[in-house]
Coordinates of C-alpha atoms in Angstrom, one line a residue:
Chain A
M1 CA 217.5 -52.9 -21.2
L2 CA 215.6 -48.6 -22.4
E3 CA 217.0 -46.1 -24.3
L4 CA 215.3 -43.2 -24.8
S5 CA 217.5 -40.8 -27.3
G6 CA 216.4 -37.7 -27.8
V7 CA 212.6 -37.9 -26.8
T8 CA 210.7 -34.6 -26.7
T9 CA 206.4 -35.4 -26.7
G10 CA 203.4 -33.8 -25.0
Y11 CA 199.8 -33.2 -25.1
G12 CA 198.6 -31.5 -29.0
R13 CA 201.1 -28.5 -29.6
T14 CA 202.4 -28.2 -26.0
M15 CA 205.7 -29.7 -25.8
V16 CA 205.8 -31.5 -22.1
V17 CA 209.6 -33.3 -22.2
H18 CA 212.3 -32.5 -24.7
D19 CA 214.7 -33.8 -25.8
V20 CA 215.9 -36.7 -22.8
D21 CA 218.3 -39.1 -23.0
L22 CA 218.0 -41.8 -20.6
T23 CA 219.2 -45.2 -20.1
V24 CA 217.7 -47.9 -18.5
P25 CA 220.7 -50.9 -18.0
D26 CA 220.3 -55.0 -18.1
G27 CA 218.7 -55.8 -15.0
A28 CA 218.9 -52.2 -13.3
L29 CA 216.5 -49.5 -11.4
T30 CA 217.0 -46.3 -13.3
A31 CA 215.1 -43.4 -11.0
V32 CA 213.5 -40.3 -12.5
L33 CA 212.9 -38.0 -10.3
G34 CA 211.6 -34.5 -10.1
H35 CA 208.4 -32.0 -8.6
N36 CA 205.3 -32.4 -9.6
G37 CA 204.7 -31.1 -13.0
A38 CA 208.1 -31.4 -13.8
G39 CA 207.2 -34.1 -16.6
K40 CA 207.9 -37.5 -15.2
T41 CA 204.8 -39.1 -15.7
T42 CA 204.9 -37.9 -19.2
L43 CA 207.6 -39.1 -20.2
L44 CA 206.4 -42.5 -18.9
R45 CA 203.3 -42.4 -20.9
A46 CA 206.2 -41.8 -23.6
V47 CA 207.6 -44.5 -23.2
L48 CA 205.0 -46.9 -23.3
G49 CA 203.7 -45.4 -26.3
L50 CA 200.1 -43.6 -24.6
L51 CA 201.4 -40.3 -26.0
P52 CA 203.2 -39.8 -29.4
V53 CA 206.9 -39.2 -29.5
R54 CA 207.4 -35.9 -31.3
G55 CA 211.3 -36.4 -31.1
G56 CA 213.9 -39.1 -30.4
T57 CA 213.8 -43.0 -30.4
V58 CA 212.4 -45.4 -27.7
R59 CA 214.8 -48.6 -28.0
L60 CA 214.1 -51.3 -26.0
A61 CA 216.5 -53.8 -26.1
G62 CA 217.9 -53.1 -28.9
E63 CA 214.6 -52.8 -31.0
D64 CA 212.8 -49.7 -31.9
V65 CA 209.9 -49.5 -30.7
T66 CA 209.1 -45.9 -30.7
A67 CA 206.3 -46.1 -33.3
L68 CA 205.4 -50.2 -31.5
A69 CA 201.1 -49.1 -30.0
P70 CA 201.4 -49.4 -26.2
H71 CA 200.1 -53.6 -26.6
K72 CA 202.9 -54.2 -28.9
R73 CA 205.2 -52.7 -26.8
V74 CA 203.3 -54.8 -23.4
R75 CA 204.1 -57.9 -25.1
R76 CA 207.9 -57.2 -26.0
G77 CA 208.6 -56.8 -22.6
I78 CA 207.4 -53.4 -21.0
A79 CA 205.4 -53.0 -17.9
Y80 CA 203.5 -50.1 -16.7
V81 CA 202.0 -49.7 -12.7
P82 CA 200.5 -46.0 -13.9
Q83 CA 200.2 -44.0 -10.7
G84 CA 196.8 -43.1 -9.2
Q85 CA 196.6 -46.8 -7.9
Q86 CA 194.9 -47.8 -10.8
S87 CA 192.8 -51.1 -11.8
F88 CA 189.5 -51.6 -14.0
G89 CA 187.6 -50.8 -11.0
Q90 CA 184.6 -52.9 -12.1
L91 CA 186.3 -56.0 -12.4
S92 CA 187.3 -58.8 -9.6
A93 CA 190.6 -58.5 -8.5
R94 CA 190.3 -62.3 -10.0
E95 CA 190.1 -60.7 -13.2
N96 CA 191.5 -57.8 -13.2
L97 CA 194.7 -60.6 -13.2
Q98 CA 193.2 -63.3 -15.8
V99 CA 192.3 -59.9 -18.3
V100 CA 196.2 -60.0 -19.0
A101 CA 196.9 -63.7 -17.9
D102 CA 194.4 -64.7 -20.9
A103 CA 196.5 -63.2 -23.5
H104 CA 199.6 -65.0 -22.7
G105 CA 198.1 -68.6 -21.8
R106 CA 199.8 -71.2 -19.7
A107 CA 202.4 -68.7 -19.0
G108 CA 199.7 -66.2 -17.5
R109 CA 198.0 -68.5 -15.1
R110 CA 201.8 -69.4 -13.8
R111 CA 202.5 -65.9 -14.2
T112 CA 199.4 -65.2 -11.8
D113 CA 200.2 -67.7 -9.1
E114 CA 203.9 -66.0 -8.6
A115 CA 202.2 -62.2 -9.0
L116 CA 200.1 -64.0 -6.3
D117 CA 203.1 -65.7 -4.1
L118 CA 204.8 -61.7 -4.1
F119 CA 201.6 -60.5 -2.6
P120 CA 199.8 -63.0 -0.7
A121 CA 197.2 -60.9 1.3
L122 CA 195.2 -60.6 -2.3
R123 CA 195.2 -64.1 -2.7
E124 CA 192.0 -63.3 0.4
L125 CA 190.6 -60.5 -1.6
L126 CA 190.6 -62.0 -5.8
G127 CA 186.7 -62.2 -5.6
R128 CA 186.6 -58.3 -3.7
Q129 CA 185.0 -56.3 -6.9
A130 CA 188.7 -54.1 -7.8
G131 CA 187.0 -50.4 -6.7
L132 CA 186.3 -51.7 -3.5
L133 CA 189.8 -52.1 -2.3
S134 CA 191.7 -49.6 -0.4
G135 CA 194.3 -48.3 -2.0
G136 CA 197.4 -50.0 -1.0
Q137 CA 195.5 -53.6 -2.1
R138 CA 194.6 -51.6 -4.9
Q139 CA 198.5 -51.1 -5.9
Q140 CA 199.4 -54.6 -5.0
L141 CA 196.8 -55.6 -7.4
A142 CA 198.2 -53.5 -10.1
I143 CA 201.8 -54.7 -9.3
A144 CA 200.6 -58.2 -10.0
R145 CA 198.9 -56.9 -13.2
A146 CA 202.3 -56.4 -14.1
L147 CA 203.9 -58.7 -13.5
V148 CA 201.8 -61.1 -15.7
T149 CA 202.5 -59.8 -18.1
G150 CA 205.7 -61.1 -18.0
P151 CA 208.2 -58.2 -18.5
R152 CA 211.5 -57.8 -18.8
L153 CA 211.4 -53.7 -17.9
L154 CA 209.1 -52.7 -15.0
V155 CA 207.8 -49.0 -15.1
L156 CA 206.4 -47.4 -11.9
D157 CA 205.2 -44.5 -11.8
E158 CA 204.8 -43.2 -7.6
P159 CA 204.2 -47.0 -6.6
V160 CA 203.9 -45.6 -3.4
E161 CA 201.7 -42.1 -3.8
G162 CA 199.4 -42.1 -0.5
I163 CA 199.7 -45.0 0.5
Q164 CA 200.2 -46.5 4.1
P165 CA 203.2 -46.7 5.8
N166 CA 203.0 -50.6 6.2
V167 CA 202.4 -50.9 2.4
V168 CA 204.7 -49.0 1.3
T169 CA 207.3 -51.2 3.0
E170 CA 205.5 -54.2 1.6
I171 CA 205.1 -52.9 -2.0
Y172 CA 209.4 -51.9 -1.4
D173 CA 209.4 -54.7 -0.8
A174 CA 208.4 -56.9 -3.6
I175 CA 210.4 -54.3 -6.1
S176 CA 213.9 -55.3 -4.3
T177 CA 212.4 -59.0 -4.9
L178 CA 212.0 -58.6 -8.1
T179 CA 215.4 -56.5 -8.8
A180 CA 217.1 -59.2 -7.3
A181 CA 217.2 -61.8 -9.2
G182 CA 218.9 -59.7 -11.8
S183 CA 216.5 -60.3 -14.9
L184 CA 214.4 -57.6 -14.2
S185 CA 214.9 -54.1 -15.3
V186 CA 212.9 -51.1 -13.5
L187 CA 212.5 -47.8 -14.3
L188 CA 211.0 -46.2 -11.0
V189 CA 209.2 -42.3 -10.3
E190 CA 209.7 -41.1 -7.3
Q191 CA 209.0 -37.7 -5.7
H192 CA 210.6 -38.6 -2.6
I193 CA 214.7 -39.6 -3.0
G194 CA 214.3 -42.0 -0.2
Y195 CA 214.2 -46.0 -1.4
A196 CA 214.9 -45.1 -5.7
V197 CA 217.9 -43.1 -4.8
E198 CA 219.3 -46.0 -2.3
H199 CA 218.6 -48.4 -5.2
A200 CA 218.8 -47.0 -8.4
A201 CA 221.9 -47.8 -10.0
E202 CA 221.7 -44.1 -11.6
F203 CA 218.5 -41.8 -11.1
A204 CA 217.9 -38.4 -13.8
V205 CA 216.7 -35.5 -12.1
L206 CA 213.2 -33.5 -14.1
T207 CA 213.2 -30.5 -14.2
S208 CA 210.6 -28.3 -16.4
G209 CA 210.5 -31.7 -18.6
R210 CA 214.0 -32.1 -19.1
V211 CA 217.2 -34.4 -17.9
A212 CA 218.1 -31.4 -15.1
H213 CA 220.8 -34.0 -13.2
R214 CA 222.6 -37.5 -13.8
G215 CA 223.4 -39.3 -10.6
Q216 CA 225.1 -42.9 -9.3
G217 CA 222.6 -43.9 -7.1
G218 CA 223.4 -46.2 -3.9
G219 CA 226.5 -44.6 -2.9
E220 CA 227.0 -42.3 0.3
G221 CA 226.5 -38.8 -1.2
A222 CA 223.6 -40.0 -3.8
S223 CA 221.1 -39.4 -1.5
A224 CA 222.5 -35.7 -0.8
D225 CA 223.0 -34.7 -4.5
A226 CA 219.7 -35.5 -5.3
R227 CA 218.0 -33.6 -2.4
K228 CA 220.6 -30.9 -3.5
A229 CA 219.9 -31.9 -7.7
L230 CA 215.9 -31.1 -6.6
A231 CA 216.8 -28.1 -4.2
L232 CA 214.7 -29.3 -1.0
Chain B
M1 CA 142.0 -60.6 -16.9
D2 CA 142.6 -56.4 -18.9
I3 CA 145.3 -56.2 -16.3
I4 CA 146.8 -59.5 -17.2
A5 CA 146.5 -58.5 -20.3
Q6 CA 147.9 -55.0 -20.7
L7 CA 151.1 -56.7 -18.2
F8 CA 151.4 -58.7 -21.4
A9 CA 151.3 -56.4 -23.7
G10 CA 153.4 -54.1 -22.1
L11 CA 156.7 -57.5 -21.1
S12 CA 156.2 -58.0 -25.0
L13 CA 156.3 -54.6 -26.2
G14 CA 159.5 -53.7 -23.3
S15 CA 160.5 -57.5 -25.3
V16 CA 161.3 -55.5 -28.3
L17 CA 162.6 -52.4 -27.2
L18 CA 165.4 -54.5 -25.2
L19 CA 166.3 -56.1 -28.2
A20 CA 166.6 -53.2 -30.0
A21 CA 168.9 -51.8 -26.6
L22 CA 170.5 -53.6 -25.8
G23 CA 172.7 -53.7 -29.0
L24 CA 173.1 -50.2 -27.8
S25 CA 173.7 -50.9 -24.3
L26 CA 177.3 -51.9 -25.7
T27 CA 177.5 -49.4 -28.2
F28 CA 176.7 -46.5 -27.2
G29 CA 176.1 -47.6 -23.4
Q30 CA 180.2 -48.7 -23.5
M31 CA 181.7 -47.9 -26.2
G32 CA 180.2 -44.0 -25.7
V33 CA 179.5 -44.3 -29.1
I34 CA 176.5 -42.4 -30.4
N35 CA 174.9 -45.0 -33.1
M36 CA 172.3 -43.2 -35.2
A37 CA 172.5 -45.4 -37.7
H38 CA 171.9 -48.3 -35.2
G39 CA 168.4 -48.9 -35.8
E40 CA 168.8 -48.9 -39.7
F41 CA 171.6 -52.3 -38.4
M42 CA 167.5 -53.7 -37.5
M43 CA 166.4 -52.7 -41.0
A44 CA 169.4 -54.6 -42.3
G45 CA 168.7 -57.6 -40.3
A46 CA 165.5 -56.9 -41.1
Y47 CA 165.9 -57.2 -45.1
T48 CA 167.9 -60.4 -44.1
A49 CA 165.1 -62.1 -43.2
F50 CA 163.3 -60.8 -46.1
V51 CA 165.9 -62.3 -49.0
V52 CA 166.5 -65.6 -46.7
Q53 CA 162.6 -66.4 -46.9
G54 CA 163.5 -65.4 -50.9
V55 CA 166.3 -68.0 -50.9
V56 CA 164.9 -70.5 -49.0
G57 CA 161.2 -69.9 -50.0
D58 CA 160.2 -72.3 -46.0
A59 CA 159.4 -70.0 -43.6
G60 CA 159.9 -72.0 -40.7
V61 CA 164.2 -73.1 -41.7
S62 CA 164.3 -69.2 -43.6
L63 CA 163.4 -67.8 -39.5
L64 CA 166.6 -70.0 -38.0
L65 CA 168.4 -69.3 -40.8
A66 CA 168.1 -65.7 -40.5
L67 CA 168.8 -64.5 -37.2
P68 CA 172.7 -65.8 -36.9
L69 CA 172.9 -64.2 -40.3
G70 CA 170.9 -60.8 -39.5
F71 CA 173.6 -60.7 -36.4
V72 CA 176.1 -61.0 -38.9
V73 CA 174.7 -58.6 -41.7
G74 CA 174.5 -56.0 -38.9
G75 CA 177.5 -56.4 -37.3
L76 CA 179.3 -56.9 -40.3
L77 CA 178.0 -53.3 -40.9
G78 CA 178.3 -51.9 -37.9
L79 CA 182.6 -53.7 -38.3
L80 CA 182.5 -51.6 -41.3
L81 CA 181.0 -48.4 -39.7
E82 CA 183.5 -48.6 -36.8
A83 CA 186.3 -48.8 -39.1
T84 CA 185.8 -46.8 -41.9
L85 CA 184.9 -43.7 -39.6
I86 CA 183.7 -43.8 -35.6
H87 CA 186.9 -45.0 -34.8
R88 CA 188.6 -41.7 -36.1
M89 CA 186.0 -39.8 -33.9
Y90 CA 186.1 -41.7 -30.3
R91 CA 185.9 -38.5 -28.4
R92 CA 184.0 -36.4 -31.0
P93 CA 180.2 -37.6 -29.7
L94 CA 178.7 -34.6 -31.6
D95 CA 180.9 -35.4 -35.0
T96 CA 179.8 -39.4 -34.9
L97 CA 176.3 -38.2 -33.8
L98 CA 176.2 -36.3 -37.0
V99 CA 178.2 -38.7 -39.7
T100 CA 176.1 -41.8 -38.3
W101 CA 172.8 -40.1 -39.1
G102 CA 174.1 -40.0 -42.6
V103 CA 175.3 -43.3 -42.3
A104 CA 171.8 -43.8 -41.4
L105 CA 169.6 -41.7 -44.4
V106 CA 172.4 -43.7 -47.1
L107 CA 171.7 -47.3 -45.5
Q108 CA 167.8 -45.5 -46.3
Q109 CA 167.9 -44.8 -49.6
V110 CA 170.0 -47.9 -50.9
A111 CA 167.7 -50.6 -48.8
R112 CA 165.3 -48.2 -50.9
D113 CA 167.3 -48.7 -54.2
V114 CA 167.8 -52.2 -53.8
F115 CA 164.1 -53.4 -52.2
G116 CA 162.1 -50.3 -53.3
A117 CA 160.2 -47.4 -50.9
P118 CA 156.5 -50.0 -50.4
N119 CA 157.1 -52.5 -47.4
V120 CA 157.7 -56.4 -47.4
D121 CA 156.2 -58.8 -45.5
V122 CA 157.8 -61.8 -44.8
R123 CA 155.7 -64.4 -43.7
A124 CA 155.9 -65.4 -40.3
P125 CA 156.3 -69.6 -39.6
A126 CA 153.1 -71.9 -39.1
W127 CA 154.5 -73.0 -35.8
L128 CA 154.3 -69.4 -34.8
S129 CA 150.9 -68.2 -35.9
G130 CA 148.0 -68.1 -34.2
A131 CA 148.0 -67.5 -29.8
V132 CA 148.8 -70.1 -26.2
Q133 CA 145.1 -69.7 -24.9
I134 CA 146.1 -69.3 -21.3
G135 CA 142.7 -69.1 -19.4
G136 CA 140.7 -66.5 -21.0
L137 CA 143.5 -64.4 -22.5
A138 CA 145.3 -65.0 -26.2
L139 CA 149.0 -64.9 -25.5
P140 CA 150.3 -64.4 -29.8
R141 CA 152.7 -67.2 -30.6
T142 CA 155.1 -64.7 -32.5
R143 CA 155.2 -62.4 -28.9
L144 CA 156.2 -65.2 -27.1
F145 CA 158.8 -65.8 -29.9
I146 CA 159.6 -62.2 -29.4
L147 CA 159.8 -62.7 -25.5
T148 CA 162.0 -65.0 -25.8
L149 CA 164.6 -63.8 -27.8
A150 CA 164.8 -60.6 -25.8
I151 CA 165.7 -63.4 -22.6
V152 CA 168.0 -66.0 -25.0
C153 CA 169.9 -62.7 -26.0
V154 CA 170.3 -60.6 -22.7
V155 CA 171.2 -64.1 -21.1
A156 CA 174.0 -65.0 -23.9
L157 CA 175.5 -60.8 -23.7
A158 CA 175.4 -61.0 -20.1
L159 CA 177.4 -64.4 -19.7
A160 CA 179.8 -63.8 -23.1
L161 CA 180.9 -60.3 -21.3
R162 CA 181.2 -62.2 -18.1
A163 CA 182.2 -65.4 -18.2
T164 CA 185.0 -65.4 -21.4
P165 CA 187.4 -63.4 -21.9
L166 CA 186.7 -61.9 -24.5
G167 CA 184.1 -60.3 -21.8
R168 CA 186.9 -59.4 -19.7
R169 CA 188.4 -57.7 -22.5
I170 CA 185.6 -55.1 -23.5
R171 CA 185.0 -54.6 -19.7
A172 CA 188.5 -54.0 -19.1
V173 CA 188.6 -51.6 -22.3
V174 CA 185.8 -49.9 -22.0
Q175 CA 187.0 -49.1 -18.4
N176 CA 190.0 -48.3 -18.7
R177 CA 191.1 -47.6 -22.5
D178 CA 195.0 -46.5 -21.6
L179 CA 195.1 -49.3 -18.7
A180 CA 194.2 -51.9 -20.9
E181 CA 196.7 -50.8 -23.9
A182 CA 199.1 -50.8 -21.0
S183 CA 198.4 -54.1 -19.4
G184 CA 199.3 -55.5 -23.3
I185 CA 195.5 -55.8 -24.3
S186 CA 194.8 -54.4 -28.3
S187 CA 191.9 -51.8 -27.9
R188 CA 191.1 -51.2 -31.4
A189 CA 190.6 -54.9 -32.2
T190 CA 188.1 -54.7 -28.7
D191 CA 186.0 -52.5 -29.7
R192 CA 186.0 -53.3 -33.4
V193 CA 184.7 -57.1 -31.8
T194 CA 182.5 -54.8 -29.3
F195 CA 180.6 -52.9 -32.0
F196 CA 180.7 -56.6 -34.8
I197 CA 178.5 -57.8 -31.8
G198 CA 176.5 -54.5 -30.4
S199 CA 175.6 -54.0 -33.9
G200 CA 174.7 -57.7 -34.9
L201 CA 171.7 -57.7 -31.9
A202 CA 170.0 -55.0 -34.5
G203 CA 170.1 -57.5 -37.1
V204 CA 168.4 -60.0 -35.0
A205 CA 166.0 -57.5 -33.3
G206 CA 165.6 -56.8 -37.0
V207 CA 165.1 -60.4 -37.6
A208 CA 162.3 -60.7 -35.1
L209 CA 160.5 -57.1 -35.8
T210 CA 159.2 -58.8 -39.0
L211 CA 157.7 -61.7 -36.5
L212 CA 155.4 -58.3 -36.2
G213 CA 154.6 -56.3 -39.1
S214 CA 155.8 -55.2 -42.8
I215 CA 158.7 -53.8 -43.4
G216 CA 160.1 -50.8 -44.8
P217 CA 163.6 -49.1 -44.8
T218 CA 162.2 -46.1 -42.0
L219 CA 162.2 -49.6 -39.6
G220 CA 164.7 -48.2 -37.5
T221 CA 164.4 -44.9 -36.7
N222 CA 161.1 -45.9 -35.5
Y223 CA 163.0 -47.4 -32.6
I224 CA 166.1 -45.6 -32.1
V225 CA 165.1 -42.7 -30.3
D226 CA 163.5 -45.0 -27.5
A227 CA 166.0 -47.7 -28.0
F228 CA 168.5 -44.7 -26.4
L229 CA 166.2 -44.1 -23.5
V230 CA 165.5 -47.1 -22.7
V231 CA 170.0 -47.5 -22.4
V232 CA 170.0 -43.5 -20.0
A233 CA 167.5 -44.7 -18.4
G234 CA 168.9 -47.9 -17.6
G235 CA 171.7 -46.1 -16.6
I236 CA 175.1 -46.0 -19.0
G237 CA 176.3 -49.5 -19.7
Q238 CA 174.5 -51.4 -17.5
I239 CA 173.0 -54.5 -18.5
K240 CA 170.8 -55.1 -16.1
G241 CA 169.8 -51.2 -16.1
T242 CA 168.8 -52.0 -19.8
V243 CA 166.2 -55.0 -18.9
I244 CA 164.6 -53.0 -16.7
A245 CA 164.0 -49.7 -18.4
A246 CA 162.9 -51.5 -21.2
T247 CA 160.9 -53.7 -19.1
A248 CA 159.5 -50.7 -17.6
L249 CA 159.3 -48.3 -20.3
G250 CA 156.8 -51.7 -22.3
L251 CA 154.9 -51.4 -19.0
M252 CA 154.3 -47.4 -19.0
Q253 CA 154.0 -47.5 -22.8
S254 CA 151.4 -50.5 -22.7
F255 CA 149.6 -49.1 -19.1
F256 CA 149.2 -45.3 -20.2
E257 CA 147.3 -46.6 -23.6
Y258 CA 145.1 -48.0 -22.5
S259 CA 143.6 -45.7 -20.6
T260 CA 144.7 -42.3 -22.8
T261 CA 145.6 -43.0 -26.2
A262 CA 148.8 -43.9 -27.8
S263 CA 150.1 -40.6 -28.8
V264 CA 149.4 -39.5 -25.0
A265 CA 150.8 -42.2 -23.9
K266 CA 153.9 -41.7 -25.0
V267 CA 153.9 -38.4 -24.1
L268 CA 153.5 -40.0 -21.1
V269 CA 156.2 -41.5 -21.1
F270 CA 158.3 -39.0 -21.9
V271 CA 157.4 -36.8 -19.7
T272 CA 158.4 -39.9 -16.7
I273 CA 161.5 -40.2 -18.4
V274 CA 162.5 -36.8 -17.7
A275 CA 161.4 -36.5 -15.0
F276 CA 163.2 -40.2 -14.0
L277 CA 166.3 -38.4 -15.2
Q278 CA 166.2 -35.3 -13.1
L279 CA 165.6 -37.1 -10.0
R280 CA 168.6 -39.6 -11.1
P281 CA 170.8 -38.2 -13.7
Q282 CA 173.1 -41.8 -13.9
G283 CA 170.0 -43.7 -14.6
L284 CA 168.4 -46.8 -12.8
V285 CA 171.5 -48.6 -12.2
S286 CA 174.9 -47.6 -11.3
V287 CA 178.2 -48.5 -10.2
R288 CA 180.1 -48.1 -6.9
T289 CA 184.2 -47.6 -6.4
R290 CA 186.2 -46.0 -4.2
S291 CA 188.7 -45.1 -7.2
L292 CA 187.7 -43.3 -10.2
A293 CA 189.3 -45.8 -12.7

């Protein structure tokens, strides 16, 4: 679904991510692990087109999207849940979903309903200003908003960071439900190895902007393997 | 009765300020662009009314035609400015200020070349001449018309922003550009439309100003500073704040003028705003959120 080859990117003249190769197979979850400052978020921003790629290519389902604007990549099937439970804070929760659904007509409305089925608690909060929701509620809203775009690839940047444990479970359950059908591919960035390594088909460890280690997720030794690569 | 007369004068002045500032509350307040040529878009709207009257003849019909046409002319000028210059410098406010000031000077000179340096008059329609008598008070019909127009524009803009897909898109892009892009919303297209509407409102303000006196190439410069003051004092990006600030500024100017002179009143208004912003730098209306975004 997603193929990064030799991706180099950064801010201005400072390159943060160097020569990264990474693949997310159709219907699979690929995890990128790394400590703070390893370049994980920078890499995701390049995948989305929020940062220009200085070297290498980004291909989505075989199509080279390296030069496409972010909103065009979204229309081709990439959805992004950025770090930090971001929402359109002054819009209501309902408007946060509507503004995305507007662009997708009837399909957008149907997907809004489906996304709310995934997080039923959000239905009670639709009239609330998004900026006044709790961190966990905002993150659920962010995932729902991403799903309204009708993605083939869901890109999640530390989706449970700073979120209370019971909501963490809900969010991970939702991700599992989404991937279980096999039609959605997921690129998951995490600092913590638990869920990511357990559920990923493959994982990569990023150190100083380079892939320092690759491993297979799910198996018995996977956690130990990832732990060692992260020098934990 | 004097107080009521001053109150009306203040509200009337406030409505003119509001018309001038409403477009800015979008382009400056929402998008953060310091567009010094906003006043010249008003001037363009005013000359649109002049040209339309020259073509149509009838003052009433031409006014009603000039309002939407002024919107389109102002909007197109804004669109052109955004597409050619401003979009290259969204993160460089000082450059934007200087460049748009240059554009303002160019537009003034263009107006001078096309229409001549002396001021010109646009006739008010017969149904707007004279005054409405209430009690012993004469309320000029033109002033009442501008007051109504300002209210209509505010309501229309507020409704458009609050209840239409376009409005949602504008608010989303303004609040978090990257998140909007990453949600499939084209921020470039949205910027252009926002700038079109904001500049179009300046055009409408310009048409309204033709009812208050003769118009000339420097018409906009008389309003641009006050318009920025209104937006800043009202709270950046808040239409509600813009409405309150415009009304308050109009009333202050009117009441200060009553007991002093126009110039002293202006100074007092400035001093009051500076003092107010020291106490409340975020302006009258600000937004609460739990997150940064």
